[in-house]
XYZ file of C-alpha atoms in Angstrom:
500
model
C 22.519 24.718 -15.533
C 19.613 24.577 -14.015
C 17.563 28.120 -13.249
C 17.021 27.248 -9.347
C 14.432 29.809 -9.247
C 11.935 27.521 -11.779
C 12.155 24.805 -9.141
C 10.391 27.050 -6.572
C 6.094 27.083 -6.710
C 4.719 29.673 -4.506
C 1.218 30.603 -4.243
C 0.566 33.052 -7.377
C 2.224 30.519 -9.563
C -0.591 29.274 -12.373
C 1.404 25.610 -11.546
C 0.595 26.079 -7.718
C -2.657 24.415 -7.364
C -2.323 21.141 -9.324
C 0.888 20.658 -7.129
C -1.206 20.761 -3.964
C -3.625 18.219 -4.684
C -3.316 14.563 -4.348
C -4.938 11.419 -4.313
C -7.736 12.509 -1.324
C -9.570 15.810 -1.219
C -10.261 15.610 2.212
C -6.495 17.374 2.858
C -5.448 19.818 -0.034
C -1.691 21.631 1.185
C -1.407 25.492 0.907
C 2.218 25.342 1.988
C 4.518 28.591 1.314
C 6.256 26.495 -2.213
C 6.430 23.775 -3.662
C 10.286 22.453 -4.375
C 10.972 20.296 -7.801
C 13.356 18.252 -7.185
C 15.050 17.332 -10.413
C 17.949 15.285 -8.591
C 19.571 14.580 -5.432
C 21.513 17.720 -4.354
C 18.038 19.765 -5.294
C 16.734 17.323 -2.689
C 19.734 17.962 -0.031
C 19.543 21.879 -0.661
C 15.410 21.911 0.038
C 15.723 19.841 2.727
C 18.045 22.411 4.101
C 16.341 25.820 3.368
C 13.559 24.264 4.911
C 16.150 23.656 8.055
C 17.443 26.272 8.045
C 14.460 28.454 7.860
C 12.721 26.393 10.273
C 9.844 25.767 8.282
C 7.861 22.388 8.146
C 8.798 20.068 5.305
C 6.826 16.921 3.703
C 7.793 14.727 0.665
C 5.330 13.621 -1.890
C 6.544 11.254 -5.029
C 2.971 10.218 -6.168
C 0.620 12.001 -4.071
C -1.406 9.054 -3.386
C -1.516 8.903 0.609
C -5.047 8.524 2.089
C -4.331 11.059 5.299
C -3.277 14.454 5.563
C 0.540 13.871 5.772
C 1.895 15.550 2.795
C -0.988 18.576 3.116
C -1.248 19.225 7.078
C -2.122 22.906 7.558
C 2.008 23.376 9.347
C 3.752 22.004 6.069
C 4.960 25.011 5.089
C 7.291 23.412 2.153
C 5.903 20.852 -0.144
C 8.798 19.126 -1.794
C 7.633 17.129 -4.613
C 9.899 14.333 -6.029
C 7.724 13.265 -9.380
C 10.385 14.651 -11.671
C 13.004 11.602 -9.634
C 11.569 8.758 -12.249
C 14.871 6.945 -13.623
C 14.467 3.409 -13.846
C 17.076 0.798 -14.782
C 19.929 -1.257 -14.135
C 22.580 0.273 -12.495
C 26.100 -2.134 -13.682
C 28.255 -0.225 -10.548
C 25.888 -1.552 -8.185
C 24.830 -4.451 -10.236
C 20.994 -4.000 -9.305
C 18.065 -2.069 -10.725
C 17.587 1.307 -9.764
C 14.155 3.018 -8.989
C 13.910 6.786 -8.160
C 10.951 7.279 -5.944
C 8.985 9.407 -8.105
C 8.825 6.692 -10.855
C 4.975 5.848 -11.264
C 4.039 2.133 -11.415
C 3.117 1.417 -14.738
C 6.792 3.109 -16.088
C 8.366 0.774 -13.260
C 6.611 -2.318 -14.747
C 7.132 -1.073 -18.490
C 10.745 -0.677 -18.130
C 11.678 -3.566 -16.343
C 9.651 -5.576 -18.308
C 10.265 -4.227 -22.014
C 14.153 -3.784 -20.544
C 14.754 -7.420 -18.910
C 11.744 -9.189 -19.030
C 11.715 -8.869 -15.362
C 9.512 -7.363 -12.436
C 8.389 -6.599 -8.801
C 5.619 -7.818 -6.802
C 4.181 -4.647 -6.419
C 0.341 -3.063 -6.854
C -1.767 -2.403 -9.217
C -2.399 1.259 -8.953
C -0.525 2.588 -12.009
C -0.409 6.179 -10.278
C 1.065 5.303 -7.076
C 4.306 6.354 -7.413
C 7.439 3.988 -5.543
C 8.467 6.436 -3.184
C 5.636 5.899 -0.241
C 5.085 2.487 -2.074
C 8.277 0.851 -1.700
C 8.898 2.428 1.767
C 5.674 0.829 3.235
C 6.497 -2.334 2.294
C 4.597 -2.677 -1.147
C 2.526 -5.820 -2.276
C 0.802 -7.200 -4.918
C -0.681 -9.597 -7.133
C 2.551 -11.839 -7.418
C 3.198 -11.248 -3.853
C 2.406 -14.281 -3.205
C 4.903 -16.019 -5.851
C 7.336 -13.512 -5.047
C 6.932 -11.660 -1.654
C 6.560 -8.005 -1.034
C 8.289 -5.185 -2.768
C 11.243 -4.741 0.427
C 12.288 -8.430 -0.040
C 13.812 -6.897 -3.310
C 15.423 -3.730 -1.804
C 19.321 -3.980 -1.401
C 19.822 -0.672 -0.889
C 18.876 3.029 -0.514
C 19.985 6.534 -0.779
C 18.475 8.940 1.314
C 18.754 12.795 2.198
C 18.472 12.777 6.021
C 19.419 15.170 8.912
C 22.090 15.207 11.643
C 21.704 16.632 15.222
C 24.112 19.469 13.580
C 21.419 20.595 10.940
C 23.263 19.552 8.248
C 21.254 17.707 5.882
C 23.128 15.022 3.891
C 23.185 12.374 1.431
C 23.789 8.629 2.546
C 23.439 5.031 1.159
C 22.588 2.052 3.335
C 22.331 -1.144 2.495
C 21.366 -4.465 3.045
C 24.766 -5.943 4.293
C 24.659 -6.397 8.161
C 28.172 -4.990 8.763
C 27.380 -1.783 6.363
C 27.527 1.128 9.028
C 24.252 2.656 7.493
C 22.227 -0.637 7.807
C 19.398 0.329 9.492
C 18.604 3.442 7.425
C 18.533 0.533 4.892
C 15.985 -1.442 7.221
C 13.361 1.404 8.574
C 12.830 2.071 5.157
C 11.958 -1.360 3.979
C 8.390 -0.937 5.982
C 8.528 1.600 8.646
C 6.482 3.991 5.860
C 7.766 7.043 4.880
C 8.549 10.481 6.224
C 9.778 9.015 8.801
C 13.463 8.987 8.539
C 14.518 10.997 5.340
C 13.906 11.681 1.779
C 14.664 8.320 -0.278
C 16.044 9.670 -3.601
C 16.828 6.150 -5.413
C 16.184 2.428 -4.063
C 18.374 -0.252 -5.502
C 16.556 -3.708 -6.399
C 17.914 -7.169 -6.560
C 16.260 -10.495 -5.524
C 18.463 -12.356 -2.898
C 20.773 -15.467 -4.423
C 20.885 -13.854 -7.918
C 23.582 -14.462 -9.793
C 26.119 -11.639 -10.452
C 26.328 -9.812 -14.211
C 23.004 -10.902 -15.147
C 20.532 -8.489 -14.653
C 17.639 -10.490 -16.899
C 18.274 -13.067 -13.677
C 18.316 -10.148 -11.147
C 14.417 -9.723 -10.148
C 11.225 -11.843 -10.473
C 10.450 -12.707 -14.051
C 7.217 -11.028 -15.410
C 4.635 -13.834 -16.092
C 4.280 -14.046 -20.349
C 0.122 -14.604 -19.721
C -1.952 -14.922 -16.748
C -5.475 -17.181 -16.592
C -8.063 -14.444 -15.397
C -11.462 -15.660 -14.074
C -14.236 -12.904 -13.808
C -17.208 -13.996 -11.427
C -20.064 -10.977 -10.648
C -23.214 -11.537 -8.462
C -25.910 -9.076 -8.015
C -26.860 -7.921 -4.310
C -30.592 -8.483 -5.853
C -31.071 -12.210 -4.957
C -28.324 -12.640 -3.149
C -29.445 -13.873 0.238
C -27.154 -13.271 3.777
C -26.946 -17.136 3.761
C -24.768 -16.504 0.072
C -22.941 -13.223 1.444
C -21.496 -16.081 4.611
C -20.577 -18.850 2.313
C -19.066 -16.250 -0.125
C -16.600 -14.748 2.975
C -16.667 -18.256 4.537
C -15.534 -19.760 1.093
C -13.236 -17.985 0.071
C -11.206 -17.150 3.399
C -11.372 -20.775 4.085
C -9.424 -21.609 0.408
C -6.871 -19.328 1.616
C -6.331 -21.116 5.394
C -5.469 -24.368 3.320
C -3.325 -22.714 0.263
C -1.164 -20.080 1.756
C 2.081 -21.475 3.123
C 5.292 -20.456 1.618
C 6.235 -22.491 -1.551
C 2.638 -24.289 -1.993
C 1.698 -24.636 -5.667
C -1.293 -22.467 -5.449
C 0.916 -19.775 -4.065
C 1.002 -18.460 -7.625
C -2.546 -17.944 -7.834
C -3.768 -14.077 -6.377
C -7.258 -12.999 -6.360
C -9.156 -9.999 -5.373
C -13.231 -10.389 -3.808
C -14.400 -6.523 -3.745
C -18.229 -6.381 -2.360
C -19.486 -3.216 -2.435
C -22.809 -2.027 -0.654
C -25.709 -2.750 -2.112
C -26.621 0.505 -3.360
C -23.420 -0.267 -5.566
C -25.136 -3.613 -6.533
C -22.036 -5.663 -7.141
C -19.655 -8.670 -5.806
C -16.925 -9.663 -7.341
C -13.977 -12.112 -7.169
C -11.059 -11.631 -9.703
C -8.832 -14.187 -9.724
C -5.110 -14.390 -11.740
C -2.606 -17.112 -11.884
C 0.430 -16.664 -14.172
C -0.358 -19.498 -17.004
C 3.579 -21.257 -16.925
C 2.521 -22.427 -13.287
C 2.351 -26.259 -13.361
C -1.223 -26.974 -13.694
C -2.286 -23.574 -13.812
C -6.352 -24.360 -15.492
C -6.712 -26.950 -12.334
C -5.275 -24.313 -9.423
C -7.548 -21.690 -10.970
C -10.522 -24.128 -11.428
C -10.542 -26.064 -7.649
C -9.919 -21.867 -6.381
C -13.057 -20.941 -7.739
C -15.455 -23.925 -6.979
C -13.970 -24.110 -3.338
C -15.125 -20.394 -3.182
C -18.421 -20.580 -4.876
C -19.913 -24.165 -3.968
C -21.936 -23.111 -1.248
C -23.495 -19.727 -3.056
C -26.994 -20.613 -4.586
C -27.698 -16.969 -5.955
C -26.551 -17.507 -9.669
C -23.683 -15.388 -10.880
C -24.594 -12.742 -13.591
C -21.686 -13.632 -14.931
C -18.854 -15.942 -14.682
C -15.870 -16.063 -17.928
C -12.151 -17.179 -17.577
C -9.729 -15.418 -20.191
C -6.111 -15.804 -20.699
C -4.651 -11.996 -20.854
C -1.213 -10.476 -21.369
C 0.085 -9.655 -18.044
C 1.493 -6.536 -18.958
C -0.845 -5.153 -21.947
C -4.080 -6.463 -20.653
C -4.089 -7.533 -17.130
C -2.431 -5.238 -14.871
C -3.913 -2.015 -16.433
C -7.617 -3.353 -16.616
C -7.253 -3.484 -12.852
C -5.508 0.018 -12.389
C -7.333 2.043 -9.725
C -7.222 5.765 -11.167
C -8.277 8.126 -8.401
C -10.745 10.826 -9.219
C -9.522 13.757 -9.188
C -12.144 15.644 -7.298
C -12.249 12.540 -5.275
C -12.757 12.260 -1.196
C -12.017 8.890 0.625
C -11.408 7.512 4.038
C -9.760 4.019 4.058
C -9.286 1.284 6.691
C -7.281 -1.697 6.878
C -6.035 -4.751 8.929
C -4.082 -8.187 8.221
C -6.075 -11.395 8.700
C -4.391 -14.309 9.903
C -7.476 -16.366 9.484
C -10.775 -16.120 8.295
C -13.862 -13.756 9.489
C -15.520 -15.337 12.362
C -19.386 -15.325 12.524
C -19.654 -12.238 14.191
C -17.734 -10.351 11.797
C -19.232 -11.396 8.772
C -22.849 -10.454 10.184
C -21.469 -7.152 11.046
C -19.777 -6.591 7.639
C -23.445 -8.088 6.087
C -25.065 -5.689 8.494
C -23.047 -2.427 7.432
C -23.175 -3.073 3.719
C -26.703 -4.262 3.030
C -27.677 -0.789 5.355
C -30.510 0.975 3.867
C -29.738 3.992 5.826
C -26.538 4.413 3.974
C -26.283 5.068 0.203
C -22.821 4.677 -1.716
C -21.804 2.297 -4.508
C -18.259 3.143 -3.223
C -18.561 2.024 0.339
C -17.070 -1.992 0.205
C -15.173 -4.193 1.572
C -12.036 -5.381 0.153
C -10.213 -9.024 0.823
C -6.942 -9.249 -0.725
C -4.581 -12.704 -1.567
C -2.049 -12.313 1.304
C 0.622 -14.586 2.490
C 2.512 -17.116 0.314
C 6.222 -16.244 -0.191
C 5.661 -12.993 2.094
C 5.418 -15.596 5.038
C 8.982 -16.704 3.905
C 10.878 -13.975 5.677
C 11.470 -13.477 9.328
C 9.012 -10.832 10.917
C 12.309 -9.092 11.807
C 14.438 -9.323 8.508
C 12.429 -5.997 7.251
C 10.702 -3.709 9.362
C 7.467 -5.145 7.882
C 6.425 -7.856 11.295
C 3.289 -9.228 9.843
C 4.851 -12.390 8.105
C 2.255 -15.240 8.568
C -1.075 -13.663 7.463
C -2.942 -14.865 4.787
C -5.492 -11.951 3.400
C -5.383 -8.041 3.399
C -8.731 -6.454 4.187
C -9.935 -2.878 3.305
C -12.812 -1.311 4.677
C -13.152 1.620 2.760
C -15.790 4.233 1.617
C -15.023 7.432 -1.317
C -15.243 9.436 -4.255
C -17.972 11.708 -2.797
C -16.894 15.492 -3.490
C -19.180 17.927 -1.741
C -17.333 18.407 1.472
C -20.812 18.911 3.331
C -21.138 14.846 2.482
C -17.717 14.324 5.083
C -19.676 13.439 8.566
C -22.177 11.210 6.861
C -19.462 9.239 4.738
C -17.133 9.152 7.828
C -19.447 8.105 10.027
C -20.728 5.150 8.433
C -17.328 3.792 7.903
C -15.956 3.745 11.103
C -18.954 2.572 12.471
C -18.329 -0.318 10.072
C -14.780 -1.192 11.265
C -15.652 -0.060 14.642
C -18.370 -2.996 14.318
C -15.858 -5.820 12.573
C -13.716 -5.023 15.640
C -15.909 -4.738 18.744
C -14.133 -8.209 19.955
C -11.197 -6.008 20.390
C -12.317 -2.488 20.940
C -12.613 -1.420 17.707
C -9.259 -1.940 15.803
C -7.225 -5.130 14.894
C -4.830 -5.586 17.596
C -2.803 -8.812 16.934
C -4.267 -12.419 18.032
C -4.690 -15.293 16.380
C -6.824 -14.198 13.945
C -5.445 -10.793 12.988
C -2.432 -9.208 12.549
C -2.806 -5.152 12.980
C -2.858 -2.866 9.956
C -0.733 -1.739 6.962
C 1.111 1.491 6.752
C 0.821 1.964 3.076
C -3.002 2.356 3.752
C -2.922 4.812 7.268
C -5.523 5.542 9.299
C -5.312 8.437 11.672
C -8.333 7.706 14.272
C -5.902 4.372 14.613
C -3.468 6.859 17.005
C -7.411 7.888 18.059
C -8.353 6.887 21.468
C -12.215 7.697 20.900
C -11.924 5.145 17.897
C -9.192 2.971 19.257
C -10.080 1.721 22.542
C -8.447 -1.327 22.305
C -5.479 -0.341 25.097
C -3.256 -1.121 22.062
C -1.177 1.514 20.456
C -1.479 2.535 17.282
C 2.888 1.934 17.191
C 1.921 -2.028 17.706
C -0.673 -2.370 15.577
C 1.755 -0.990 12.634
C 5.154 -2.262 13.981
C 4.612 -4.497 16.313
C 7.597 -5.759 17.943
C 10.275 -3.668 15.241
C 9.284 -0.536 16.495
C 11.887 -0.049 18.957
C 14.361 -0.388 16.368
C 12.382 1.566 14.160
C 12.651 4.248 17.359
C 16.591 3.714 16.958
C 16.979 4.615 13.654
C 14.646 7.683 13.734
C 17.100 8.929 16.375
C 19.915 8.185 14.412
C 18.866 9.898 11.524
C 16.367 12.419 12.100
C 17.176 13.346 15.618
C 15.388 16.500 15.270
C 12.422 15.480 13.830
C 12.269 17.161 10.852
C 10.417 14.259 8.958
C 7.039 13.748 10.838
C 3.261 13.283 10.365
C 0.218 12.063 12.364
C 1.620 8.354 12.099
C 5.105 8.641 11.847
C 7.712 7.105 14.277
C 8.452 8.754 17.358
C 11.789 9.784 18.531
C 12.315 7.651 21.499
């Protein structure tokens, strides 16, 4: 039996600090203790002590959130669910199981080595699938495949009645199941919202019954990778617009729901000039029916108009699982401090965009290799489900963007980093006073990457609500099941649903 007293942390434990600290120095906790969970009842009886005693509670599985919500200065109990890591195929359910402290890379190694099988999810090895999965989760066969929640049949979650009494349930994906929406907010309304999710059950839609090898996405056997790196020396504002133009445009024309160059992802990352680089990575899985040509008529349709010559430029076939996806983990530093940024694009950057993104990182009065700008593959399968099927409503965009700047350390360094990057998206977004509120070109933002001056109404001054630039039109019923389920708001953060 386990000695409950060795899954308590408090402050003059030697374990204490390491526990705090997560993906973003900006926001270390100093909460009371730190509760390892080891199971689910370890989860039900933290939840309520913490209840009981009336003291604040977050939930961390990887510790890679960008804001504060897991180390605000009121958590007073950290409960930390890394130990929660069981993957596999559960034959009473007759789906794959995934507890949320289960890190990435032992997700994609077990289902893989297990079944041959996968999920479109990121490629951050570290992020664990607790927050993952519970924002929505995407990633580079999102696009063949959709996002992580199109996968999700079912959870089990610790929440909280109006009594007090914290308690274990399971909802599912079945429409007449009485616990359906706890199923639904937590296939995109983000987490610690609603509960503590201590397993999520996996099976792709359709699948036949028994067969678990048959039960998820198969993993791709190879992918064809093609590497192409400019150098901001040379490369002239005329080549940064046909670069953004170019490649948003290819994406316009090849992003509809069952197209053949749906199975083709890539990733352009410019960073500011002081960090010299631009680069487009692009992947398709190499069984796709004309795979060399998709890949090819991608990358000219992207590059034709760029007359700076790449420094380099190779195309490699690579092992999906033992060469591709961990060449393109993002480990954090651990001293690390960030601020990210986000929004969906429907379509491509107009003019005034891209000279504000050109104007922001070619700055010389701003100095970080880190600071970039991010454009993502988007749409694709994700664009096959309903915006109200999941709680995730942006279903017909075609790119992810980041704006993000990090991995300074010397908090003195915060108002100088900060500043420049919300200047930048600030800038992107002065059509629409400074955010991405939903038109015909964009879609809002994505939970899994938050951004507090988004609830902010000195950075968003939009008259849009940070709710509808998340939610959109499922946060009422987002509103609905927080009531339901954490009617006393024990679960909250800067950005977490309201009670309504």
């Amino acid at each position: 039996m386990t000695d409950p007293t060795a899954l308590v942390v408090t402050r003059d434990d030697p374990r204490y600090p390491a526990l705090v600290e997560g993906y973003n120095h900006r926001f270390v906790g100093c909460p009371d203790e730190v509760r390892l969970a080891t199971d689910a009842e370890d989860v039900r009886a933290a939840v309520q002590a913490a209840v009981d005693t009336g003291r604040r509670i977050a939930v961390r599985s990887g510790g890679h959130c960008f804001e504060d919500f897991t180390a605000h200065r009121d958590v007073k109990v950290l409960l930390d669910l890394s130990a929660l890591r069981h993957v596999g195929h559960d034959a009473g359910r007759d789906a794959f199981v995934v507890e949320p402290g289960a890190r990435l890379d032992h997700v994609y190694r077990t289902l893989y080595d297990g079944w041959g099988v996968t999920i479109p999810a990121g490629t951050c090895f570290e992020v664990a699938a607790g927050g993952h999965f519970a924002a929505g989760g995407y990633g580079p066969l999102s696009r063949r495949d959709g996002l992580v929640v199109d996968h999700v049949t079912a959870v089990e979650a610790v929440v909280v009645g109006a009594d007090g009494r914290a308690r274990l349930l399971v909802g599912t994906d079945r429409p007449d199941d009485p616990h359906h929406d706890l199923w639904w907010a937590h296939t995109g309304g983000g987490g610690g919202s609603f509960g503590v999710v201590t397993k999520y059950w996996l099976r792709t839609p359709g699948t036949p019954d028994g067969d678990p090898a048959a039960q998820l996405p198969r993993a791709p056997r190879a992918v064809l990778r093609r590497d192409t790196t400019w150098s901001w020396d040379g490369f002239s504002e005329a080549d940064f617009r046909a670069l953004l133009r170019g490649y948003c445009d290819w994406y316009e024309k090849n992003s509809a729901p069952g197209t053949p160059a749906a199975a083709l992802w890539s990733n352009l990352i410019i960073t500011h000039r002081s960090g010299t680089m631009l680069t487009l990575t692009s992947v398709i899985h190499d069984d796709t029916p004309d795979a060399a040509e998709v890949l090819a008529a991608h990358t000219e349709a992207v590059t034709r108009a760029i007359r700076a010559e790449p420094v380099s430029a190779a195309t490699e076939t690579c092992s999906w699982k033992d060469t591709w996806l961990p060449s393109y983990s993002w480990p954090s530093d651990p001293h690390g401090r960030y601020k990210n940024k986000a929004a969906y694009l429907r379509r491509g950057f107009s003019d005034e965009q891209i000279t504000a993104i050109h104007r922001h990182l070619s700055s010389p009065d701003y100095d970080n290799p880190m600071g970039c700008l991010v454009v993502t593959g988007f749409g694709g399968q994700v664009n096959a489900v309903a915006p109200d099927a999941t709680a995730v409503p942006q279903r017909d965009s075609i790119l992810k963007a980041s704006y993000s700047t990090g991995s300074w350390t010397d908090p003195a360094d915060d108002a100088r980093h900060l500043a420049w990057v919300r200047a930048y998206y600030r800038d992107v977004y002065a059509h629409s006073g400074g955010v991405p509120v939903p038109d015909e070109n964009t879609d809002g933002s994505y939970i899994g990457y938050p951004d507090t001056d988004l609830a902010d109404p000195g950075w968003n001054t939009s008259g849009t609500d940070w709710t509808a630039l998340y939610f959109k039109d499922n946060y009422a019923r987002l509103q609905r099941a927080k009531r339901a389920y954490d009617p006393r708001d024990v679960f909250r953060h800067a950005l977490s649903v309201r009670l309504p």
